[in-house]
CSV table of C-alpha atoms in Angstrom, one decimal:
chain,number,residue,atom,x,y,z
A,1,MET,CA,-5.1,-7.5,-10.6
A,2,ASN,CA,-4.6,-5.4,-13.6
A,3,GLY,CA,-5.8,-1.8,-12.8
A,4,ALA,CA,-5.7,-2.4,-9.2
A,5,PHE,CA,-4.3,1.2,-8.6
A,6,GLU,CA,-6.4,3.1,-11.1
A,7,GLN,CA,-8.2,5.1,-8.4
A,8,LEU,CA,-4.8,7.0,-7.5
A,9,THR,CA,-5.1,10.5,-9.0
A,10,LEU,CA,-3.5,13.8,-8.1
A,11,ASP,CA,-6.6,14.5,-6.3
A,12,PHE,CA,-7.0,11.3,-4.5
A,13,PHE,CA,-3.9,12.4,-2.3
A,14,THR,CA,-5.8,15.6,-1.0
A,15,ARG,CA,-8.2,13.3,0.8
A,16,ALA,CA,-5.8,12.7,3.7
A,17,ALA,CA,-2.1,13.1,4.5
A,18,VAL,CA,-1.7,9.5,5.5
A,19,PHE,CA,-3.4,6.7,3.8
A,20,PRO,CA,-3.2,3.0,4.5
A,21,GLY,CA,-4.5,0.3,2.2
A,22,SER,CA,-4.4,-3.2,1.1
A,23,LEU,CA,-5.3,-5.7,-1.7
A,24,GLY,CA,-5.6,-8.9,0.4
A,25,THR,CA,-2.4,-9.6,2.1
A,26,PHE,CA,-0.5,-7.0,-0.1
A,27,ARG,CA,-0.3,-4.0,2.3
A,28,TYR,CA,0.7,-0.4,1.3
A,29,ARG,CA,0.8,3.2,2.9
A,30,PHE,CA,1.0,6.7,1.5
A,31,CYS,CA,2.2,10.0,3.3
A,32,ARG,CA,1.9,13.2,1.3
A,33,SER,CA,3.6,16.4,2.0
A,34,GLY,CA,3.2,19.9,0.4
A,35,TRP,CA,0.5,20.2,-2.2
A,36,ILE,CA,-0.1,19.3,-6.0
A,37,GLY,CA,2.6,20.3,-8.0
A,38,ASP,CA,5.3,21.0,-5.6
A,39,GLY,CA,4.8,18.2,-2.8
A,40,GLU,CA,5.8,14.6,-2.4
A,41,ILE,CA,4.2,11.4,-1.9
A,42,GLN,CA,6.2,8.7,0.0
A,43,ALA,CA,4.9,5.0,-0.5
A,44,TRP,CA,5.8,2.0,1.4
A,45,VAL,CA,4.8,-1.6,0.7
A,46,TYR,CA,5.2,-4.1,3.5
A,47,GLU,CA,4.2,-7.6,4.8
A,48,ASN,CA,0.9,-8.6,6.2
A,49,VAL,CA,1.1,-6.9,9.6
A,50,CYS,CA,0.4,-3.4,10.7
A,51,PHE,CA,2.8,-0.8,9.7
A,52,GLU,CA,4.3,-0.2,13.0
A,53,LEU,CA,5.4,-3.8,13.1
A,54,ALA,CA,6.4,-4.4,9.9
A,55,LYS,CA,10.3,-5.7,9.3
A,56,ASP,CA,10.1,-5.9,5.4
A,57,ALA,CA,9.0,-2.5,4.3
A,58,GLU,CA,10.1,-0.9,1.0
A,59,ALA,CA,9.7,2.7,0.4
A,60,GLU,CA,9.9,5.0,-2.4
A,61,THR,CA,9.2,8.9,-2.7
A,62,PHE,CA,7.3,10.4,-5.7
A,63,PRO,CA,6.8,14.0,-6.8
A,64,TRP,CA,3.1,15.1,-6.4
A,65,THR,CA,2.6,15.5,-10.1
A,66,GLU,CA,0.9,13.5,-12.9
A,67,GLU,CA,4.2,11.9,-13.9
A,68,GLY,CA,5.0,11.2,-10.2
A,69,VAL,CA,1.6,9.6,-9.6
A,70,THR,CA,2.0,7.5,-12.8
A,71,ALA,CA,5.4,6.4,-11.5
A,72,LEU,CA,3.9,5.7,-8.1
A,73,LYS,CA,1.3,3.4,-9.7
A,74,ASP,CA,4.0,1.6,-12.0
A,75,TRP,CA,6.1,1.0,-8.7
A,76,LEU,CA,2.9,-0.3,-6.7
A,77,SER,CA,2.1,-2.7,-9.5
A,78,GLN,CA,5.8,-4.0,-9.8
A,79,LYS,CA,5.8,-4.6,-6.0
A,80,LEU,CA,2.4,-6.2,-6.1
A,81,ALA,CA,3.7,-8.7,-9.0
A,82,GLU,CA,6.9,-9.3,-6.9
A,83,ARG,CA,5.2,-10.0,-3.5
A,84,GLY,CA,1.9,-11.4,-4.7
A,85,ALA,CA,-1.2,-11.1,-2.8
A,86,GLU,CA,-3.8,-13.6,-1.3
A,87,PRO,CA,-7.3,-12.8,-0.2
A,88,TYR,CA,-7.3,-11.8,3.4
A,89,ARG,CA,-8.9,-14.5,5.7
A,90,ILE,CA,-9.1,-15.4,9.3
A,91,PRO,CA,-8.8,-19.1,9.7
A,92,TYR,CA,-11.7,-20.6,11.6
A,93,PRO,CA,-11.7,-22.5,13.8
A,94,PRO,CA,-8.1,-21.8,14.8
A,95,ALA,CA,-5.6,-24.8,14.0
A,96,GLU,CA,-4.9,-25.4,17.7
A,97,ARG,CA,-8.7,-26.2,18.5
A,98,LEU,CA,-8.6,-28.8,15.5
A,99,GLY,CA,-5.7,-30.7,17.4
A,100,ALA,CA,-3.3,-29.5,14.6
A,101,GLU,CA,0.1,-28.4,15.4
């Protein structure tokens, strides 16, 4: 997934104070404070559950600058490589209906 985070720019983070996202089963979340040049962006990566229930979350904080956004994208790419991602899918029909245990 080379270039998976290219859409992240200084201006991207002006769209919302909190932004959740995913690449298949790889989930991430951003929360920004302040403004471009003097603010911060906190980022989390976590398992394939909702953020509120995640037990395996990792967090890092970056300055809201060009250098900080570059570091954020590098960190996300590293975490994506470490954790991996599979296409998101809902198994159907559910295994219990097939007689599997």
